[in-house]
Coordinates of C-alpha atoms in Angstrom, one line a residue:
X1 CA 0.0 0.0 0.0
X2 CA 1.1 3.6 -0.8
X3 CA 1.4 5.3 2.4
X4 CA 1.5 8.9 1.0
X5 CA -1.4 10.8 0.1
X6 CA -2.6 14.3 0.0
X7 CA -4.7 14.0 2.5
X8 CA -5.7 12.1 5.7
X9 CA -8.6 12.2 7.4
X10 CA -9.2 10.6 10.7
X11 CA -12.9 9.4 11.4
X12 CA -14.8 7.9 8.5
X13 CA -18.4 9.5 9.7
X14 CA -20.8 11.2 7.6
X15 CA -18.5 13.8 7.7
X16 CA -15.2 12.5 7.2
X17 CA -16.8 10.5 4.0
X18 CA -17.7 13.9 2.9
X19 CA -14.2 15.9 3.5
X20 CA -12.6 12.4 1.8
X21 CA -15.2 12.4 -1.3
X22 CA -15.1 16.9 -1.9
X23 CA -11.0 16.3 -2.2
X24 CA -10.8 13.6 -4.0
X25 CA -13.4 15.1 -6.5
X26 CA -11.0 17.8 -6.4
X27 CA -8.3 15.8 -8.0
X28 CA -6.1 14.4 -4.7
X29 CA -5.5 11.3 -3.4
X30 CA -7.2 10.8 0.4
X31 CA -6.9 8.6 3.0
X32 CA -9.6 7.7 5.4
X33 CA -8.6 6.0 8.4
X34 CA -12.0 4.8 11.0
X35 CA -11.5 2.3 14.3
X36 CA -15.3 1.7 14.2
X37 CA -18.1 1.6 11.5
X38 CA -17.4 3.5 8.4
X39 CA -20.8 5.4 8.2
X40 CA -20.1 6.7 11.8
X41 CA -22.6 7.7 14.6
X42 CA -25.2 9.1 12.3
X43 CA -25.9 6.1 10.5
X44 CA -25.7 3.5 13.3
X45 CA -26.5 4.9 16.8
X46 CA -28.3 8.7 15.7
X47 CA -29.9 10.7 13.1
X48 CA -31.0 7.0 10.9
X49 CA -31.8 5.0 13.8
X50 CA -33.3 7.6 15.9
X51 CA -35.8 8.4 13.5
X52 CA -36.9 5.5 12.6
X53 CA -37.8 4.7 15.6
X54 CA -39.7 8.3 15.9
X55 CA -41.8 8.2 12.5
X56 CA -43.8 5.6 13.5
X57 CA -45.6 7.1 16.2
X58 CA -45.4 10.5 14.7
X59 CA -47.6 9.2 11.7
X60 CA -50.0 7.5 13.9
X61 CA -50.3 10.7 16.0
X62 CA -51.3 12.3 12.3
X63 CA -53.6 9.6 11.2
X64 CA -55.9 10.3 14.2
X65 CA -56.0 13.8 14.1
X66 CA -58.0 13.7 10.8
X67 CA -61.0 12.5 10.7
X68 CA -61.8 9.4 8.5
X69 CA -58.1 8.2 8.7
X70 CA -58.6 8.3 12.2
X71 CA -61.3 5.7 12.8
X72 CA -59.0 3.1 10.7
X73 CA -56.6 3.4 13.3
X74 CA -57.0 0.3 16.0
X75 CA -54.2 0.3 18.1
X76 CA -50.7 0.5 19.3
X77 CA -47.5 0.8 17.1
X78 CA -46.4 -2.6 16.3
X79 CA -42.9 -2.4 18.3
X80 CA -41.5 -5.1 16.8
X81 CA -41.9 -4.2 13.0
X82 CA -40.9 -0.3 14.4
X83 CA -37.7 -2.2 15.6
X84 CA -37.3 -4.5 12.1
X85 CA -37.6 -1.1 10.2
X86 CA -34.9 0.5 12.7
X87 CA -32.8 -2.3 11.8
X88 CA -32.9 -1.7 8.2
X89 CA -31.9 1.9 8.3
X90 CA -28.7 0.5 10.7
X91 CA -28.2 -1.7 8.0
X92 CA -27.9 -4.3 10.8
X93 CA -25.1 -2.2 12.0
X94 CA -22.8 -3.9 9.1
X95 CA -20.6 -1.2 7.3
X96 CA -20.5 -3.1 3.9
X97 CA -22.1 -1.4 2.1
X98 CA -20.6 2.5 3.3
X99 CA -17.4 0.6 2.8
X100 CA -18.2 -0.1 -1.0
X101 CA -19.0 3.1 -1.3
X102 CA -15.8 4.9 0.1
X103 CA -13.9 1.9 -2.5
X104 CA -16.3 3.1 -6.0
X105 CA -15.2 6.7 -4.3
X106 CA -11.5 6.4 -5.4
X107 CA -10.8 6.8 -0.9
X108 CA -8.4 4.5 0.3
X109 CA -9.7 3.0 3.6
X110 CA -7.4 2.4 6.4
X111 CA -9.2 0.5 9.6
X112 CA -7.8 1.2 13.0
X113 CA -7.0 3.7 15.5
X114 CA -5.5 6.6 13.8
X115 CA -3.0 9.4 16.0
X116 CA -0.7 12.0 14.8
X117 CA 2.8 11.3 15.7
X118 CA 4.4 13.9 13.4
X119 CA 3.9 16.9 10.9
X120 CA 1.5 15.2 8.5
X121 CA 1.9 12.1 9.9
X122 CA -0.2 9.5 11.0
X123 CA 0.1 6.1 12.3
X124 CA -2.8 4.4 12.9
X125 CA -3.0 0.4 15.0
X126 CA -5.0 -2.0 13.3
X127 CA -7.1 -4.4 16.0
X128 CA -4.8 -7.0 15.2
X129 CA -1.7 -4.3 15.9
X130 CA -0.3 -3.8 12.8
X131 CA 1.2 -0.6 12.7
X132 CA 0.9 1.5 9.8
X133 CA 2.3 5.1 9.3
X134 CA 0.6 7.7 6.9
X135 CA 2.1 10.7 5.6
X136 CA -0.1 13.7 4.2
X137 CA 1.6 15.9 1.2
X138 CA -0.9 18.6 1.8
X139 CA -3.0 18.1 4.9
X140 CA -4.6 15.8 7.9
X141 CA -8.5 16.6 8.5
X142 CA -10.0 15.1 11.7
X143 CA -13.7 14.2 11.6
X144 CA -13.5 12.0 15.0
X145 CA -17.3 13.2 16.1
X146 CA -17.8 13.1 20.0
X147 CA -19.4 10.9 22.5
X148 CA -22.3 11.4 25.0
X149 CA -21.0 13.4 28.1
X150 CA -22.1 11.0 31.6
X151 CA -22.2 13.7 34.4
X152 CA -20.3 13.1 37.4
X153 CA -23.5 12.1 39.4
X154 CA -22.9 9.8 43.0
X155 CA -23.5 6.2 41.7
X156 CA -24.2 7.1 37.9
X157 CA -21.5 5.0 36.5
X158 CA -21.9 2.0 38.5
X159 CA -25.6 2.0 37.3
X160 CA -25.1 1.2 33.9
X161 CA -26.9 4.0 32.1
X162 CA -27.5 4.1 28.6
X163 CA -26.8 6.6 26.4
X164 CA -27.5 7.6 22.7
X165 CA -26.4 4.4 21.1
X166 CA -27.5 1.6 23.4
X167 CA -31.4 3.6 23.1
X168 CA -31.2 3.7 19.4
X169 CA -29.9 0.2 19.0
X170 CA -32.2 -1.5 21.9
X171 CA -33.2 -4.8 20.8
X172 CA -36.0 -4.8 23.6
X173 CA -38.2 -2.4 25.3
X174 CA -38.0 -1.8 28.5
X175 CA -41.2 -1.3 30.7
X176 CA -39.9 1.6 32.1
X177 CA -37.3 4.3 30.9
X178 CA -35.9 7.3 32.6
X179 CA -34.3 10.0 30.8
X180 CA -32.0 12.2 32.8
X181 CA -31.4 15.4 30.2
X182 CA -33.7 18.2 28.3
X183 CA -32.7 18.9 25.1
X184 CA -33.1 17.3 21.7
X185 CA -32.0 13.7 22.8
X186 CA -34.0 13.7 25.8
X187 CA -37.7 14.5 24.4
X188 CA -37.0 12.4 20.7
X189 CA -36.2 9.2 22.9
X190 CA -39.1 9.9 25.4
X191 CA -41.4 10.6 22.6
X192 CA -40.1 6.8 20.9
X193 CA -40.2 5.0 23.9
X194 CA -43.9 6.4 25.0
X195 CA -45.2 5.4 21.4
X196 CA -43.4 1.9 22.3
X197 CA -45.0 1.6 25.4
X198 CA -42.3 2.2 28.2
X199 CA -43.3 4.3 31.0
X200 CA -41.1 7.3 30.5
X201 CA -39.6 9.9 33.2
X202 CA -37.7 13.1 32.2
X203 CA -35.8 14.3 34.6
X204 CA -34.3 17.8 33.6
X205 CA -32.1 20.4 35.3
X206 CA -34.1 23.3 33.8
X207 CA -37.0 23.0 31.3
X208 CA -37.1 21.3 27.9
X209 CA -35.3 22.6 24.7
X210 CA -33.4 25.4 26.4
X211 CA -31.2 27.1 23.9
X212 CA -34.8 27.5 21.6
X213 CA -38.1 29.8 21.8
X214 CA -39.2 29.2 25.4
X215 CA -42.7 28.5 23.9
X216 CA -41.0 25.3 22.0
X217 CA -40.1 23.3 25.0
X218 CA -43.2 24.2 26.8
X219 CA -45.2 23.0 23.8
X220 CA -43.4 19.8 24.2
X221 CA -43.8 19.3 27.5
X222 CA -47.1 19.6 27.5
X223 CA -47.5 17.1 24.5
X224 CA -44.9 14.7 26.2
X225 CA -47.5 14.6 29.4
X226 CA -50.5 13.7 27.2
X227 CA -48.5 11.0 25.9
X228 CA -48.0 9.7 29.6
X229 CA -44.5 10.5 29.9
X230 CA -44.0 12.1 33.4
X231 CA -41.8 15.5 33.5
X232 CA -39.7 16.5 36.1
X233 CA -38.7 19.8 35.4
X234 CA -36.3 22.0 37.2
X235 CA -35.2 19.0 38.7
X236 CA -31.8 17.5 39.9
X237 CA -30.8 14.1 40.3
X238 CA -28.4 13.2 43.0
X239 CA -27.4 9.9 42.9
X240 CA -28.4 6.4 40.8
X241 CA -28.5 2.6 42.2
X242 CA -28.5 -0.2 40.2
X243 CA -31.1 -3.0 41.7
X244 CA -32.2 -6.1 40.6
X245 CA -35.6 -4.2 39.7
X246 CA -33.5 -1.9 37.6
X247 CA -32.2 1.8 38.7
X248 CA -33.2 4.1 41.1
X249 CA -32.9 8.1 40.9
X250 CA -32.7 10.0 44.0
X251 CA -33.7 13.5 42.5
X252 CA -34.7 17.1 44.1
X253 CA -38.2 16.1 43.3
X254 CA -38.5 12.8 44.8
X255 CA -37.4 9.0 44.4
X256 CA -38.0 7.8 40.3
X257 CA -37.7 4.0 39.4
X258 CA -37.3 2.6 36.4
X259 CA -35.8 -0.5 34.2
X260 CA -33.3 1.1 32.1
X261 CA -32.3 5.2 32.7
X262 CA -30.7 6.8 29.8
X263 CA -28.4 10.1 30.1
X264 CA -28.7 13.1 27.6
X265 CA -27.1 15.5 28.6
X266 CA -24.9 16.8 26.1
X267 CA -21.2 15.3 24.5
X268 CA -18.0 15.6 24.6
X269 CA -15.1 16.1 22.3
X270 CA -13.6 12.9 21.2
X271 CA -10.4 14.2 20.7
X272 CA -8.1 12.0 23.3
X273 CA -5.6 9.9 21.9
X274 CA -5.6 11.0 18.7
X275 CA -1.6 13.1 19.2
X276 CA -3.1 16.9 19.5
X277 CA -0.2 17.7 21.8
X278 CA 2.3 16.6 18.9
X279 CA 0.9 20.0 17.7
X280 CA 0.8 21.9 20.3
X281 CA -2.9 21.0 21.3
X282 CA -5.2 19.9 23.9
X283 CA -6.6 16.2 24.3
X284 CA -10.0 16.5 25.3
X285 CA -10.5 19.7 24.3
X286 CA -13.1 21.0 21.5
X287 CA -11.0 21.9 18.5
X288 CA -11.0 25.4 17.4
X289 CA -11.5 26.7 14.1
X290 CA -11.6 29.5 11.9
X291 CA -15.0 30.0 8.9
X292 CA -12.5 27.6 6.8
X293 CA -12.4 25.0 9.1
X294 CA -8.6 25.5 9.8
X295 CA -7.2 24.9 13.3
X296 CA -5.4 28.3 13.9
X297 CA -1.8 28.2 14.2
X298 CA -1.6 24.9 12.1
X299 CA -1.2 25.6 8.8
X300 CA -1.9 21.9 7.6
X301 CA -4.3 20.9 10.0
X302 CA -8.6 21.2 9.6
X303 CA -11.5 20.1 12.1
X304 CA -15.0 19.5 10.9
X305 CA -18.0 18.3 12.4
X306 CA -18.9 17.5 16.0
X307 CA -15.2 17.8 17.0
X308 CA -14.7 21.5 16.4
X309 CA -18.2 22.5 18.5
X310 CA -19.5 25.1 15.9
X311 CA -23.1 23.3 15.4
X312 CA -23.6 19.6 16.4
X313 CA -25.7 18.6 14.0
X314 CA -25.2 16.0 10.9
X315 CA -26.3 18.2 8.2
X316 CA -23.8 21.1 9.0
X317 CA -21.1 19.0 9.8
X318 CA -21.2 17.9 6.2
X319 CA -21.7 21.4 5.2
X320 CA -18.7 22.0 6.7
X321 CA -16.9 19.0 5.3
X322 CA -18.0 20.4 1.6
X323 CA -16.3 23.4 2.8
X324 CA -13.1 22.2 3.8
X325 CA -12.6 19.1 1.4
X326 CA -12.8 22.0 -1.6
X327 CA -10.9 24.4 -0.2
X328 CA -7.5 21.7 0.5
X329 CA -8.3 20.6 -3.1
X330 CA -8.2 24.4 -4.4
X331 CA -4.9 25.1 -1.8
X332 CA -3.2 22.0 -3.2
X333 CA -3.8 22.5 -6.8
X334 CA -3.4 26.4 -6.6
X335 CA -6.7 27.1 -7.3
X336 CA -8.6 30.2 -5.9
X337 CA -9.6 30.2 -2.4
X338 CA -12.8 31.9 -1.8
X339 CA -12.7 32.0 1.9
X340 CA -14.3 35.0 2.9
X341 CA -17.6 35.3 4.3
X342 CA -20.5 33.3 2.2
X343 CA -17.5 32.2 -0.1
X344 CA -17.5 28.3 -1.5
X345 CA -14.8 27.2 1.4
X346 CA -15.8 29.1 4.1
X347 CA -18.9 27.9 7.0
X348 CA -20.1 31.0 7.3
X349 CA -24.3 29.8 7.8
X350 CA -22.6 27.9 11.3
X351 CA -22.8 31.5 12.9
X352 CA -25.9 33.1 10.9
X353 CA -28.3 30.3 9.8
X354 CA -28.3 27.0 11.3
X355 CA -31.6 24.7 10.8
X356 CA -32.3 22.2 13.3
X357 CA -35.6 20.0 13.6
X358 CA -36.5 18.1 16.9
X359 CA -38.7 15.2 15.5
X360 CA -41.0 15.1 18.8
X361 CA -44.8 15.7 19.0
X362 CA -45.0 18.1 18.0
X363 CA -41.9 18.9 15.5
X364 CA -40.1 21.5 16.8
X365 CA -38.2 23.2 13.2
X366 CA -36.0 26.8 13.7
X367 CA -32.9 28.4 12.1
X368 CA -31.1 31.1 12.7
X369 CA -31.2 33.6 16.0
X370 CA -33.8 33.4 19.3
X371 CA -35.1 36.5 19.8
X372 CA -32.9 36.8 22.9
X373 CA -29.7 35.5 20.9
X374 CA -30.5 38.2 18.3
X375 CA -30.7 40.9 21.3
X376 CA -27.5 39.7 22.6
X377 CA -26.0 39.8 19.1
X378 CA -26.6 43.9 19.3
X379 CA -29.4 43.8 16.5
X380 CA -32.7 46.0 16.5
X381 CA -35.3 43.5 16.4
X382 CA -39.2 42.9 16.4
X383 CA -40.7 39.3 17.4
X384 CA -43.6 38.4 14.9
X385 CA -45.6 35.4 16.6
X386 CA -48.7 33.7 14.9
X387 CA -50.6 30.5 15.8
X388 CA -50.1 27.9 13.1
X389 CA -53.8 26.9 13.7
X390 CA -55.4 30.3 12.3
X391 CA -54.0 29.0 9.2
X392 CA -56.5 27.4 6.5
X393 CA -54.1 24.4 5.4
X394 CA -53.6 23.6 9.2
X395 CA -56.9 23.0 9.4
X396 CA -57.4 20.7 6.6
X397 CA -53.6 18.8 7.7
X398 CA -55.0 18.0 11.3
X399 CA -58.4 18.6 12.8
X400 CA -57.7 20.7 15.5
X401 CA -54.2 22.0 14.6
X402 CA -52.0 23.0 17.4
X403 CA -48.4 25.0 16.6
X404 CA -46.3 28.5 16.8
X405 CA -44.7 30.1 14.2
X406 CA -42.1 33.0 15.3
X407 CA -40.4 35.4 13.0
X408 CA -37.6 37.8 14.4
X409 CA -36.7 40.7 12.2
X410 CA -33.6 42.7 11.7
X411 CA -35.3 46.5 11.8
X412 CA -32.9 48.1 10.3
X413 CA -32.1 45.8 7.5
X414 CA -35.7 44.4 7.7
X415 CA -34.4 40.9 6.7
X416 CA -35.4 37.9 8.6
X417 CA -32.7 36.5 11.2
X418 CA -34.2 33.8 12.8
X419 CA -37.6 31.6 12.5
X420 CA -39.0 28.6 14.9
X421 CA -42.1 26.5 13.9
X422 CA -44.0 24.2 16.3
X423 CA -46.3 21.8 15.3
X424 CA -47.3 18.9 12.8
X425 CA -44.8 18.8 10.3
X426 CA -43.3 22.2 10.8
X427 CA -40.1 20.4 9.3
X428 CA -41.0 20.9 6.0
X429 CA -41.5 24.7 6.2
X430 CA -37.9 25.0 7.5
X431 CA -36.1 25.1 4.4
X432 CA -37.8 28.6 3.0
X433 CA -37.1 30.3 6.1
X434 CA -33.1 29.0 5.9
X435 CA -33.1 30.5 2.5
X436 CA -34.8 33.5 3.4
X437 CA -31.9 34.4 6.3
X438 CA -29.3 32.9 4.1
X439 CA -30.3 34.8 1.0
X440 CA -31.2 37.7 3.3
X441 CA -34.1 38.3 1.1
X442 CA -36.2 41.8 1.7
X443 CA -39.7 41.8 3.4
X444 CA -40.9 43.9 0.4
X445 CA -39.9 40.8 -1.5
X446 CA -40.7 38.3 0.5
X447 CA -44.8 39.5 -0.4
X448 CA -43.8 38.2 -3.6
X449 CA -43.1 35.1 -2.5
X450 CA -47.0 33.0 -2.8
X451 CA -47.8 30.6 -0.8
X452 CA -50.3 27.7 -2.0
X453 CA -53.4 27.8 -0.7
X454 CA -54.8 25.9 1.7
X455 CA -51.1 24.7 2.7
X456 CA -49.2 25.1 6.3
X457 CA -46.9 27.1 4.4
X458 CA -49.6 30.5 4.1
X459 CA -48.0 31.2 7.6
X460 CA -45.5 32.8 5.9
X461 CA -48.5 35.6 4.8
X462 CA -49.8 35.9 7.8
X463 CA -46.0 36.3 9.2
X464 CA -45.6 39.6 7.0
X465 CA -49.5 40.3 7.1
X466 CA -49.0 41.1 11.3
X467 CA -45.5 42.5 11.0
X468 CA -46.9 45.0 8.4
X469 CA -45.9 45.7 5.4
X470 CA -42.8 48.1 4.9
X471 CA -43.0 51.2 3.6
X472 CA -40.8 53.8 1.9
X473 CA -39.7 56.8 3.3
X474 CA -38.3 59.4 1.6
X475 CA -34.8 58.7 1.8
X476 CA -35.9 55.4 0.1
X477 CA -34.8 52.9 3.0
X478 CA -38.0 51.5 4.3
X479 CA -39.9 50.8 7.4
X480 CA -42.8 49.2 8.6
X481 CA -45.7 50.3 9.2
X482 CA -46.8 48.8 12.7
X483 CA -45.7 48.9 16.2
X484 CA -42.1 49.5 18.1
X485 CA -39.0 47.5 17.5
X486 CA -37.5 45.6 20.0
X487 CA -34.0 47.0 20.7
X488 CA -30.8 45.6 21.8
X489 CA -30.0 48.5 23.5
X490 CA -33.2 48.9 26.1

């Protein structure tokens, strides 16, 4: 085997595959070295898994909110052809057919535990211990992800607790489940496990979704509770025993028992034992990086995904990777770098426009700022709120339709800089809104912009319709014609 390439990249995830296959594209040769499943968390243990677990019951949950579908519907999800299907998007949690893939790619595959040991070098131990060292002509890339984050809680460890992958991967359901955590982790899995029938506890620290609209994790809690899930909010847990009934949590609001708990609280860099302090670095530290995805200081070296901390989601993690495979493709070939803001190797929508959808009941969809991020950010804002009910297509989608739409708006650009939809199938709305902040597209163009009637997606009228529409002043900038703006500055 040729042990020089152009590049190396260490963690064959979603996102490595994606640095590997943008440079390659780009005319260089590209190593990919993985210790665990080529295909990486998202495929096996996350965003496939997870969701197949979730669409079951959030299909049922439609079917019975319109009448007609709704009296065909007899019973329970069948749990275990939701499990069957869950297996199929896992692919059996074989990496065959990811590996064929990176092969028909032109990527060379290199299985074991990569480390660097040297300027461009990397040596990476095979399971059986071979030892093979890699040498990169133009750059190493490291795409290593991260792993859930266990709080240091009295007895936790000894308990056994699950995290991410042993929920998405369960081959049987518990009776009972508690979830220690509140964010996006935390309410999917309770929402999958209620529809499975487990007993579900959340236990969170503060409320649900923090980080998002309040109105979204309140929304969800609520929804969570008609479901039968019991939530604990503002809520610590002290210590966890393992019994032979299964695990109890001592918490600030009383005793919780349950088969199985699961933690969700957040992740951690994996970024030990991969040689960051042969360049001057940090093990166990988030990796740093500039709109290029270049690790300041080190000319040669480039973090993407999970492992640099910008947004620690799949989707923008590849984003990222498209960045930064085509930008050490354009370096090494000495082709233009367009690195400045918006430019084609530069991440610049990790700061400005980041879509995220939380696949509970209901869907939680947003991008871009919070009203109180974009107050924080120094901006001039109004908050535009409408129910997602008042809107004719929600009707006919769900009898009874339930959701919040929220609009924040730059005042003195009067662009859009953030949007959060709750309800039924709010994720399919969120792409407009992510090219509306992205493109930064007017208001006064924006009224140009028809939605079809009935569909969810008149919102967007009624959005601009109680905003206002803008007007011209004189000195031809414009402004709107109802109520005060929100400022920063108050």
């Amino acid at each position: 085997m040729d042990n020089d390439y152009d590049l190396i990249v260490l963690g064959a995830g979603a996102v490595g595959e994606n640095v590997a296959d943008r440079a390659v594209q780009g005319g260089l040769s590209v190593a990919l070295v993985e210790h665990e499943l080529v295909g990486g968390e998202c495929s096996y243990w996350a965003c496939m898994p997870s969701k197949a677990l979730l669409r079951p019951a959030q299909v049922l949950h439609a079917a019975r909110q319109v009448p007609g579908a709704a009296q065909a519907v007899t019973g329970p999800v069948d749990v275990d052809a939701v499990l069957a299907h869950r297996d199929y998007y896992a692919s059996n949690w074989s990496d065959a057919g990811q590996a064929r893939w990176v092969a028909n790619a032109g990527i060379a595959l290199v299985r074991g535990h990569g480390r660097i040991t040297d300027v461009k070098e990397v040596t990476v131990t095979a399971g059986d211990g071979t030892v093979t060292v890699l040498t990169a002509r133009h750059a190493v890339a490291l795409a290593t992800g991260s792993d859930p984050f266990v709080p240091d809680i009295d007895g936790l460890a000894a308990a056994r607790p699950w995290t991410a992958r042993e929920a998405t991967s369960v081959k049987n359901v518990p009776a009972s489940l508690a979830i220690i955590g509140g964010g996006v982790v935390a309410t999917e899995m309770a929402t999958a496990y209620a529809s499975l029938g487990a007993q579900v506890h959340i236990i969170a620290r503060h409320g649900l979704l923090d980080g998002m609209e309040p109105f979204a994790g309140g929304q969800v809690a609520a929804s969570l509770r008609e479901m039968g899930v019991t939530v604990h909010l503002q809520t610590d847990t002290k210590r966890a025993t393992r019994t032979r009934q299964g695990v109890e949590l001592e918490t600030t609001a009383g005793r919780v028992v349950a088969d199985e708990v699961l933690v969700a609280t957040g992740r951690t860099p994996r970024t030990r034992g991969i040689g960051l302090e042969t360049v001057g670095l940090t093990e166990g530290d988030w990796l740093l990086t500039d709109d290029s995805l270049q690790v300041p200081g080190v000319d040669w070296l480039y973090a993407v995904g999970d492992v640099n901390h910008r947004a620690l989601l799949t989707h923008q993690g590849k984003y990222q990777a498209r960045a930064a495979g085509d930008r050490i493709a354009a370096r090494a070939t000495g082709a233009t770098v367009h690195d400045d803001p918006w430019g084609t190797h530069s991440a610049t929508a990790d700061t400005h426009a980041v879509p995220q959808v939380t696949f509970t009941i209901p869907e939680v969809a947003s991008v871009g700022l919070t009203a109180q991020a974009a107050e924080a950010a120094g901006y001039t804002i109004r908050v535009v709120d409408y129910k997602l009910g008042r809107v004719a297509g929600a009707g006919v989608h769900a009898n009874g339709y339930k959701g919040t739409a929220r609009m924040i708006v730059d005042e003195e650009r009067h662009v859009i800089l953030g949007v959060t939809f709750v309800g039924q199938d709010v994720a399919d709305l969120l792409h407009a809104a992510t090219i509306a902040i992205v493109g930064q597209v007017p208001l006064e163009r924006l009224w140009h912009a028809v939605p079809a009637y009935p569909t969810i997606s008149e919102i967007w009228l009624r959005l601009l319709e109680t905003y206002g529409r803008p007007q011209p002043d004189p000195d031809g900038a414009s402004t709107s014609a109802q109520g005060p703006a929100v400022s920063a500055a108050r």
